XYZ file of N, CA and C in Angstrom:
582
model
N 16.436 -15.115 -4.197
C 15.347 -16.045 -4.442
C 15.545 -16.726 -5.794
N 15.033 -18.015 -6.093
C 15.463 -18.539 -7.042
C 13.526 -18.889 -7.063
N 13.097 -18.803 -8.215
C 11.237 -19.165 -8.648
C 11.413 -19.885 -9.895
N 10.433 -20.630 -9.691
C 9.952 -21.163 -10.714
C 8.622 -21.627 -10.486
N 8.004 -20.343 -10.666
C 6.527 -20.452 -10.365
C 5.606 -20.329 -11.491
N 4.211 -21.046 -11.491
C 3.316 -20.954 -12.725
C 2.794 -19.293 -12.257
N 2.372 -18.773 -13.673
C 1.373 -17.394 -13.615
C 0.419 -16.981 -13.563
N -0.399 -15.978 -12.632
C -2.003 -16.326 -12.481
C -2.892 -16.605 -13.592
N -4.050 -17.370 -13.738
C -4.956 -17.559 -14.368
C -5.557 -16.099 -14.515
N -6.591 -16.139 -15.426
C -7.064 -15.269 -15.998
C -8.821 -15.755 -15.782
N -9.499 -15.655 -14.852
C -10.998 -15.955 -15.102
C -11.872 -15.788 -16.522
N -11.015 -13.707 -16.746
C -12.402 -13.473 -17.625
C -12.097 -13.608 -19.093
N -10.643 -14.806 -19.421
C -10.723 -15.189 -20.401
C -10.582 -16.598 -20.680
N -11.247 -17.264 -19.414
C -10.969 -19.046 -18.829
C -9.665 -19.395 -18.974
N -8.430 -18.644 -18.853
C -7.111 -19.213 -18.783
C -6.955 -19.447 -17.433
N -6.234 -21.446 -17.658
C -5.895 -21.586 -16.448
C -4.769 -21.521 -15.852
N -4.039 -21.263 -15.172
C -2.503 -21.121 -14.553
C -1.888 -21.848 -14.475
N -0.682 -20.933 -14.419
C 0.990 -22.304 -14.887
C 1.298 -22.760 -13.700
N 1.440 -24.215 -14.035
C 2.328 -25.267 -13.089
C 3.300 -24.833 -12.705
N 3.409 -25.355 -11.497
C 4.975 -24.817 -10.625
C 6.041 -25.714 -11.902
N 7.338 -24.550 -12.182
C 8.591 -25.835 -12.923
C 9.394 -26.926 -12.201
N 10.725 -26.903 -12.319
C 11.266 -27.949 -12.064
C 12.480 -27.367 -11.533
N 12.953 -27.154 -10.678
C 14.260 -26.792 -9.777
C 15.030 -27.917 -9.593
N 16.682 -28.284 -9.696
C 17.714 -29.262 -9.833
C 19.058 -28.236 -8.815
N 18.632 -28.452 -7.563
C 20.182 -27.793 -7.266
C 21.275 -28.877 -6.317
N 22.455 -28.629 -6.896
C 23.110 -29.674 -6.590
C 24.358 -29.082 -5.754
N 25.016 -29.414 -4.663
C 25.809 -28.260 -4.359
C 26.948 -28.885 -2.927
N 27.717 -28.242 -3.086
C 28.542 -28.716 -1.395
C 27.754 -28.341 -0.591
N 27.352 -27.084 -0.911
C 26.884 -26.410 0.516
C 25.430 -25.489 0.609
N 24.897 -25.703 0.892
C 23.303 -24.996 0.561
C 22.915 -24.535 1.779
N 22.833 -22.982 1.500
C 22.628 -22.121 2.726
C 21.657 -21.013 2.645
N 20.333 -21.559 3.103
C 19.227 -20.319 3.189
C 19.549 -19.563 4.371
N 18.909 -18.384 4.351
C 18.659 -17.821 5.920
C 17.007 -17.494 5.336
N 16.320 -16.800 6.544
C 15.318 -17.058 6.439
C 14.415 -16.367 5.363
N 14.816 -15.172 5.091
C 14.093 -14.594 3.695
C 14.213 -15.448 2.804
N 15.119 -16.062 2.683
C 15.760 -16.564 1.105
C 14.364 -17.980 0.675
N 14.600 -17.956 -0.711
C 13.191 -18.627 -1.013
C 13.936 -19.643 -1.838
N 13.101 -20.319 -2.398
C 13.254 -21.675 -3.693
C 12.337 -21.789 -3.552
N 11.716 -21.468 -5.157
C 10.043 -21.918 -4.955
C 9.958 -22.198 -6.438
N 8.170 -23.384 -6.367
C 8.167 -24.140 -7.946
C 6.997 -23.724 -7.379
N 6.238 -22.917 -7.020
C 4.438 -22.891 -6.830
C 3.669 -22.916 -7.748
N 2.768 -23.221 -7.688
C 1.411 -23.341 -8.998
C 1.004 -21.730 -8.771
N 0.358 -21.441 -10.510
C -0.499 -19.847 -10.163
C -1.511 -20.250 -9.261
N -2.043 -18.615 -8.982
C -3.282 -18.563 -8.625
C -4.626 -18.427 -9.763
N -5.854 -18.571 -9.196
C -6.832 -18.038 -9.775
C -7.328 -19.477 -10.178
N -7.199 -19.781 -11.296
C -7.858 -21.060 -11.992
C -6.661 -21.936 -11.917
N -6.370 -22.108 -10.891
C -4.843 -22.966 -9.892
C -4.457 -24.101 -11.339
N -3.267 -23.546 -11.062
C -2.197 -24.679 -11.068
C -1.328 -25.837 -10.427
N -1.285 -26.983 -10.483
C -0.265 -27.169 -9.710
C 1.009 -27.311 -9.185
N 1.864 -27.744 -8.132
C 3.299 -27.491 -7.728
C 3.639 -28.004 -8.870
N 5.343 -27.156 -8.964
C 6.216 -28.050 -9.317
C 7.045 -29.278 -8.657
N 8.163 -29.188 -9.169
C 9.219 -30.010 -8.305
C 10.918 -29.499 -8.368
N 11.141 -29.852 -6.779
C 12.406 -29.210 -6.515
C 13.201 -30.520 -5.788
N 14.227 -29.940 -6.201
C 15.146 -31.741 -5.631
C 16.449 -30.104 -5.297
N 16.898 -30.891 -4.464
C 18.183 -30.157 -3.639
C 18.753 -31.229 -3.101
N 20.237 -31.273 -3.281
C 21.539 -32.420 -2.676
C 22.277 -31.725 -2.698
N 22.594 -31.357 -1.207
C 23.674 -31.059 -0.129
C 25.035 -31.893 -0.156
N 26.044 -32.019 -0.291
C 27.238 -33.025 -0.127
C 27.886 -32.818 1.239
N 28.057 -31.074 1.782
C 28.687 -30.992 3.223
C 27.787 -30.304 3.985
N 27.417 -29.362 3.773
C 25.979 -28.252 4.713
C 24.991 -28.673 4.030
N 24.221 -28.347 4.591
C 22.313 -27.753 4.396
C 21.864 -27.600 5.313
N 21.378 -26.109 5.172
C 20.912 -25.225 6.743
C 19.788 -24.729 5.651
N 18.255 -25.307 6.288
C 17.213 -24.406 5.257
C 15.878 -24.532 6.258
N 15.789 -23.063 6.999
C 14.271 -22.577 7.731
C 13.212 -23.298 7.295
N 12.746 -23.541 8.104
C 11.208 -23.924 7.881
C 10.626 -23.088 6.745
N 9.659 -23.808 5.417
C 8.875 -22.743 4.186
C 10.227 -21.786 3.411
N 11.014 -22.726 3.658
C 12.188 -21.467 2.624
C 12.187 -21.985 1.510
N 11.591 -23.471 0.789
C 11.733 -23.986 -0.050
C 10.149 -24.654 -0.239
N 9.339 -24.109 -1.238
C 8.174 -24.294 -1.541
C 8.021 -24.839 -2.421
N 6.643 -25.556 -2.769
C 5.727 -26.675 -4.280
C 4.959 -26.464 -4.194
N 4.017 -25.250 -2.837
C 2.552 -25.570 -3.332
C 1.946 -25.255 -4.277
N 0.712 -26.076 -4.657
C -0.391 -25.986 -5.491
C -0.897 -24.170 -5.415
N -1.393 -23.691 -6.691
C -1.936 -22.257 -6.841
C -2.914 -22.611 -5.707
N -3.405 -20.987 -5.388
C -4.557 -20.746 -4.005
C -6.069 -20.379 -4.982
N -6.864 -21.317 -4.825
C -8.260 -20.911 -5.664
C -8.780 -19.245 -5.230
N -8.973 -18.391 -5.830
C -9.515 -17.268 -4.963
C -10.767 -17.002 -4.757
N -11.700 -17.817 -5.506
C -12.977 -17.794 -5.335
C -13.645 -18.203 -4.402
N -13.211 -17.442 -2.990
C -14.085 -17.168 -2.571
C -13.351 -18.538 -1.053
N -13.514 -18.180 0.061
C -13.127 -18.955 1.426
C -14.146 -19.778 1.654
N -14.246 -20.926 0.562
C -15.317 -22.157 1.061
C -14.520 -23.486 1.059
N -14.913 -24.636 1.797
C -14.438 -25.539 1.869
C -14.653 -26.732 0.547
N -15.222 -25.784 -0.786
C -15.558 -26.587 -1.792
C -14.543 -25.847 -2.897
N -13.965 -24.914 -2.393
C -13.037 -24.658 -3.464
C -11.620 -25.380 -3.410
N -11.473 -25.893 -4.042
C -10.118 -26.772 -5.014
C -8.966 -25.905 -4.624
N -7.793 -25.770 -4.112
C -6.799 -25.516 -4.439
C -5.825 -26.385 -5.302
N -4.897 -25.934 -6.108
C -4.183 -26.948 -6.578
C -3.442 -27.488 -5.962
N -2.983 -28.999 -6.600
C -2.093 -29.891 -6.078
C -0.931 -29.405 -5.711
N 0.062 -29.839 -4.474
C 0.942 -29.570 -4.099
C 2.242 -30.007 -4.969
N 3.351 -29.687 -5.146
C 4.423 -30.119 -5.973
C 5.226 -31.019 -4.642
N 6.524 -31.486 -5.253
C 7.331 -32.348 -4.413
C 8.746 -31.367 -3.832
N 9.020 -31.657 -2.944
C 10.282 -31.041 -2.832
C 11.355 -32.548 -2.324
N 12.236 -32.672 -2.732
C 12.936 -33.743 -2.188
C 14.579 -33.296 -1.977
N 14.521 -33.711 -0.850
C 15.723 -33.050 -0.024
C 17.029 -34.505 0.150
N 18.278 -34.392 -0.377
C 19.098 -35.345 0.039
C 20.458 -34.495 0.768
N 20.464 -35.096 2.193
C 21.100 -34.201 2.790
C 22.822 -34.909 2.738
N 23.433 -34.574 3.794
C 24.639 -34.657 3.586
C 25.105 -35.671 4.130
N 25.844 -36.860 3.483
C 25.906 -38.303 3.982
C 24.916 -39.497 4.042
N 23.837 -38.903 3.333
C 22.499 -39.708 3.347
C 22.498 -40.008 1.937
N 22.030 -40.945 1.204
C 21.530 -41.898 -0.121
C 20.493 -41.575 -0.319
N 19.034 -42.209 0.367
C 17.931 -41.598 0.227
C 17.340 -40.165 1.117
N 16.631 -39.819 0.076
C 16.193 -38.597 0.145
C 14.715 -38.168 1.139
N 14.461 -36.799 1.277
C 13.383 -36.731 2.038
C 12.351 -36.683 0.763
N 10.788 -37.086 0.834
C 9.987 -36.354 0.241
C 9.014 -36.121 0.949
N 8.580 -34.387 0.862
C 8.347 -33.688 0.758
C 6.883 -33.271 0.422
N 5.569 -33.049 0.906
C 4.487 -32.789 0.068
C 3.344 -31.910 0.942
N 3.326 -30.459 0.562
C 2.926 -29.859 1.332
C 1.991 -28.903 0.686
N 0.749 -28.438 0.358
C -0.100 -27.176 -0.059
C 0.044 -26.138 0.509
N 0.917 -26.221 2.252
C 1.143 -25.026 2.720
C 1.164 -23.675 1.829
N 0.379 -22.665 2.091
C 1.007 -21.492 1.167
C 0.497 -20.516 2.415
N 1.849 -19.829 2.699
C 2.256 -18.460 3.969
C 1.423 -17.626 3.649
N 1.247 -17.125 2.457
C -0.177 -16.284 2.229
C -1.369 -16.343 2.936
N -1.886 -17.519 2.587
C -2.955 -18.342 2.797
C -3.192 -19.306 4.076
N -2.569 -19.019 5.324
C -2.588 -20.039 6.432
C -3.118 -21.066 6.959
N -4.157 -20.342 7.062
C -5.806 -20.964 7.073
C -6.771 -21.051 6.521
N -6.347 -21.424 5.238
C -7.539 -21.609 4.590
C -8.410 -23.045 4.410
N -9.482 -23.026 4.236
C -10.024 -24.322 4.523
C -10.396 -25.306 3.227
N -9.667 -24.557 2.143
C -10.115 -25.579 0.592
C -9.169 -26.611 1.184
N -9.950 -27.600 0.254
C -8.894 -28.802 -0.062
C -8.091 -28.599 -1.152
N -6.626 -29.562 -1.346
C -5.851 -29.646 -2.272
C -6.224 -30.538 -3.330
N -6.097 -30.708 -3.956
C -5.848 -31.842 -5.507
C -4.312 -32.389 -4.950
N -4.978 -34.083 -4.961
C -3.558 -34.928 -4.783
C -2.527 -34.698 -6.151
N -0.942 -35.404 -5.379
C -0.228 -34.965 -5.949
C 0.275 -36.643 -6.415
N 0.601 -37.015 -7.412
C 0.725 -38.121 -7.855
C 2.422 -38.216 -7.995
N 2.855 -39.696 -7.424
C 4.118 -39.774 -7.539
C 4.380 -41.089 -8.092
N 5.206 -41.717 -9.132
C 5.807 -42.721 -9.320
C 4.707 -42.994 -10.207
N 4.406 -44.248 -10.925
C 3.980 -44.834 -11.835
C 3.178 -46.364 -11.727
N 2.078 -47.119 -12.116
C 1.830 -47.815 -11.683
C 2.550 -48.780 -12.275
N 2.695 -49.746 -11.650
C 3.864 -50.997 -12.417
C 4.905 -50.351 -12.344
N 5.176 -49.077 -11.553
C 6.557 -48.842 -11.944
C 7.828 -49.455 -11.052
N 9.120 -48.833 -11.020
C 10.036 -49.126 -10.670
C 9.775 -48.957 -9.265
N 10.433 -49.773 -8.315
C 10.073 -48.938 -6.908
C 10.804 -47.694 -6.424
N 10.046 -47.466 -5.772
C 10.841 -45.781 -4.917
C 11.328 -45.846 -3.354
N 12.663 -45.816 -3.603
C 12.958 -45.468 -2.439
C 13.133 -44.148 -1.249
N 12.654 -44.199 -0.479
C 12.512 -42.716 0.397
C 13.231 -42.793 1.773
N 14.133 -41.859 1.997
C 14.362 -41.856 3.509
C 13.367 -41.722 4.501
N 12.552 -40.856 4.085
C 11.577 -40.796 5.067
C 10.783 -39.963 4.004
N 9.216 -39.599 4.476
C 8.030 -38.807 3.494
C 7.257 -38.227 4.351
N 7.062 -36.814 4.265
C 6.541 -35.914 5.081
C 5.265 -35.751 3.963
N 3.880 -35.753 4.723
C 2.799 -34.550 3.968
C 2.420 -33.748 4.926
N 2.463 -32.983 4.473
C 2.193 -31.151 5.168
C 0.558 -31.460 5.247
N 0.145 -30.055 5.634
C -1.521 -30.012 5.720
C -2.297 -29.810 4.868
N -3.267 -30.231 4.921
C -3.987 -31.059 3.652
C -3.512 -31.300 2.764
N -2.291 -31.780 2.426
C -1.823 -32.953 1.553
C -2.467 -33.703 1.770
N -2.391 -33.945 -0.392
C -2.874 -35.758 -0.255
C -1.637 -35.991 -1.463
N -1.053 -36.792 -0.989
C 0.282 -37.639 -2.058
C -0.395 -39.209 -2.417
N -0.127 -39.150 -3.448
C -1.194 -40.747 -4.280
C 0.535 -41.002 -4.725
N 1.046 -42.218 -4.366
C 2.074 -43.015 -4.733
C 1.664 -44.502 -5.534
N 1.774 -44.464 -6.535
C 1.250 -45.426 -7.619
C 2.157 -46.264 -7.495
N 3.673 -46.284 -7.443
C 4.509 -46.967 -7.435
C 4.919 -48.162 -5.904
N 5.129 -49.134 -6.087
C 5.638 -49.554 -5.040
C 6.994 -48.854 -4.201
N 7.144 -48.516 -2.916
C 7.820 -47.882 -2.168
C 8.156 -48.475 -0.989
N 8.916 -47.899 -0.588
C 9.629 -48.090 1.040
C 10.656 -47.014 1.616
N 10.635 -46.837 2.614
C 10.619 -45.890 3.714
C 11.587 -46.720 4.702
N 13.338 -45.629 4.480
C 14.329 -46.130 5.528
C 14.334 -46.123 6.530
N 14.134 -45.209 7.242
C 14.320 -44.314 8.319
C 13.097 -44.983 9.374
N 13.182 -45.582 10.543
C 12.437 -45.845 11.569
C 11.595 -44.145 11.945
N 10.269 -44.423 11.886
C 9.151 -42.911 12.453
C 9.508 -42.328 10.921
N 9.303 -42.894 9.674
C 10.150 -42.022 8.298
C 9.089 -41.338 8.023
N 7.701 -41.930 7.992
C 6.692 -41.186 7.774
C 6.041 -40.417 8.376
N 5.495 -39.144 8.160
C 4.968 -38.099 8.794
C 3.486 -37.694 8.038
N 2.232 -37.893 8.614
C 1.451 -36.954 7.861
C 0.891 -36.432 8.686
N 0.239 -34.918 8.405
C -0.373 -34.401 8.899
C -1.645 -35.007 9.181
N -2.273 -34.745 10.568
C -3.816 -34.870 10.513
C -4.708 -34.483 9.589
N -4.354 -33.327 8.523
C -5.282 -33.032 7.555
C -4.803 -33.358 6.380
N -3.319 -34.261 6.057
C -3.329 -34.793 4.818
C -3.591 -35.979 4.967
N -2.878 -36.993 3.706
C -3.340 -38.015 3.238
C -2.584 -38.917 2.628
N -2.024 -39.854 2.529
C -0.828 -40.983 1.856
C -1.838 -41.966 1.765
N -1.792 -41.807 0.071
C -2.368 -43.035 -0.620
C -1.311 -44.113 -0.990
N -1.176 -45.376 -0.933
C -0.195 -45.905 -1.629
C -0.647 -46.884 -2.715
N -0.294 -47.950 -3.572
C -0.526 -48.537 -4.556
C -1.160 -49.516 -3.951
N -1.431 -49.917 -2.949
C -1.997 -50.915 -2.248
C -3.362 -50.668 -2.083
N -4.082 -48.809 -2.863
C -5.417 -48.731 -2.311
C -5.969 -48.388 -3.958
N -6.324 -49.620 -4.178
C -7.222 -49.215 -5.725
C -8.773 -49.098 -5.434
N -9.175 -48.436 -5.572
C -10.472 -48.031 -6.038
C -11.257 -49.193 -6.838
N -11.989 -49.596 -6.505
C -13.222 -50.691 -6.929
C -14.252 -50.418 -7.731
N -14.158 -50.330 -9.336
C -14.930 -49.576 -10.031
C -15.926 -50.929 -10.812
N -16.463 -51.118 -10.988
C -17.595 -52.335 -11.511
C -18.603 -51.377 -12.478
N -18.776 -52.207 -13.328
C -19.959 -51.503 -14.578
C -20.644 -52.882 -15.224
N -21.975 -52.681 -15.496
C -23.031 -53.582 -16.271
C -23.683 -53.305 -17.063
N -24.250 -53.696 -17.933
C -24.997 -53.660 -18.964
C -26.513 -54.003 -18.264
N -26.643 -54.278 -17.774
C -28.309 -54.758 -17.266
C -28.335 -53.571 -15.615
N -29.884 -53.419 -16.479
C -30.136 -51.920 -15.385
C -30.769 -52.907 -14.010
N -31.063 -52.193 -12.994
C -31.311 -52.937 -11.730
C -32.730 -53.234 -11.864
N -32.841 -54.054 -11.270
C -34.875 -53.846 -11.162
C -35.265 -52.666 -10.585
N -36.387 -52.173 -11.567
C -37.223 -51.998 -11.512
C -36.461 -50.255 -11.814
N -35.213 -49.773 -12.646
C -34.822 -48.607 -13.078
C -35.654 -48.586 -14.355
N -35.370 -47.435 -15.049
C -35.852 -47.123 -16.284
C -34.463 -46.759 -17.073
N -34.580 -47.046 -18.427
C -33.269 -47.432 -19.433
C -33.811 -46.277 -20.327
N -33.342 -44.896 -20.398
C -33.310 -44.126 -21.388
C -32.716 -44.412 -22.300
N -32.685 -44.651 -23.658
C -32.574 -44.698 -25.330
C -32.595 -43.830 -26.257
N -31.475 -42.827 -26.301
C -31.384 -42.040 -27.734
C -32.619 -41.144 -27.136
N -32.043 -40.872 -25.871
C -32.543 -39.581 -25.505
C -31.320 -38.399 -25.540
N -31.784 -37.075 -25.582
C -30.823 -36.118 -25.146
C -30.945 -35.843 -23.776
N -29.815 -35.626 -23.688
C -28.486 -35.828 -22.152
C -28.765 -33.744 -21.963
């Protein structure tokens, strides 16, 4: 197993947990079987989120389904649909003879199967930034991936999301408006305490 995982939070001294790190493997030949792991996970407890893992294959890559993990820490407080898990990390896969890469974005955690929190999106690229190119972009379940950057997607069917995640792209800004003049007929508190 190769980890690079954040460490649980601590409740009863408000410490919150380490971010998944950063995994770089570069290789002819990359060969899991199915125990074998690569993982950047966020802690648990007062969650962290994924890291990121990039893997490039040049002749093999044989890797099981969940042998290579990013998710976000698992909130433990408690099996409600208002608890937060953390954001998922990226995994990006460039296989053998291919340029662009897979990405990757999944909260899956094998522990945790079914659980019904939501994730904290996982933010990729930059606004104004450079564009990103992707072979194709998978989000796992309840993923939500927020891509700030302009992008595109090689691969005909490249995109995949789950029914319970989410692909935001730079094309969906949020509409935020603010005024100085209260509406009719509100009341304007003044150098009151909050």
């Amino acid at each position: 197993a190769v980890r690079a995982d954040g460490a649980t939070g601590q409740s009863h001294i408000n410490a919150g947990a380490g971010a998944g790190g950063s995994l770089l493997l570069q290789a002819a030949d990359i060969l899991l079987g199915r125990s074998a792991r690569i993982t950047a996970n966020g802690g648990d407890q007062i969650v962290g989120g994924g890291g990121r893992i990039a893997l490039y294959a040049s002749r093999t890559l044989n890797m099981p389904d969940n042998t290579v993990q990013a998710h976000g820490g698992f909130n433990n407080a408690g099996e409600y649909a208002d608890r937060l898990d953390g954001g998922a990390g990226t995994v990006y896969i460039v296989r053998p003879g291919e340029t662009e890469g897979e990405l990757r974005v999944s909260p899956y955690d094998e522990r945790h199967p079914v659980t019904v929190h939501p994730a904290l999106p996982t933010p990729v690229g930059t606004v104004g930034g450079t564009a990103l190119v992707f072979g194709s972009i998978t989000v796992g379940p309840r993923g939500v991936l927020r891509i700030d950057a302009p992008y595109s997607v090689t691969k005909a069917d490249g995109v995949v999301v789950d029914p319970t995640g989410l692909l935001v792209g730079p094309d969906v800004q949020p509409l935020v408006s603010f005024t100085t003049t209260p509406a009719a007929g509100s009341t304007v508190w003044q150098n009151a305490p909050i």
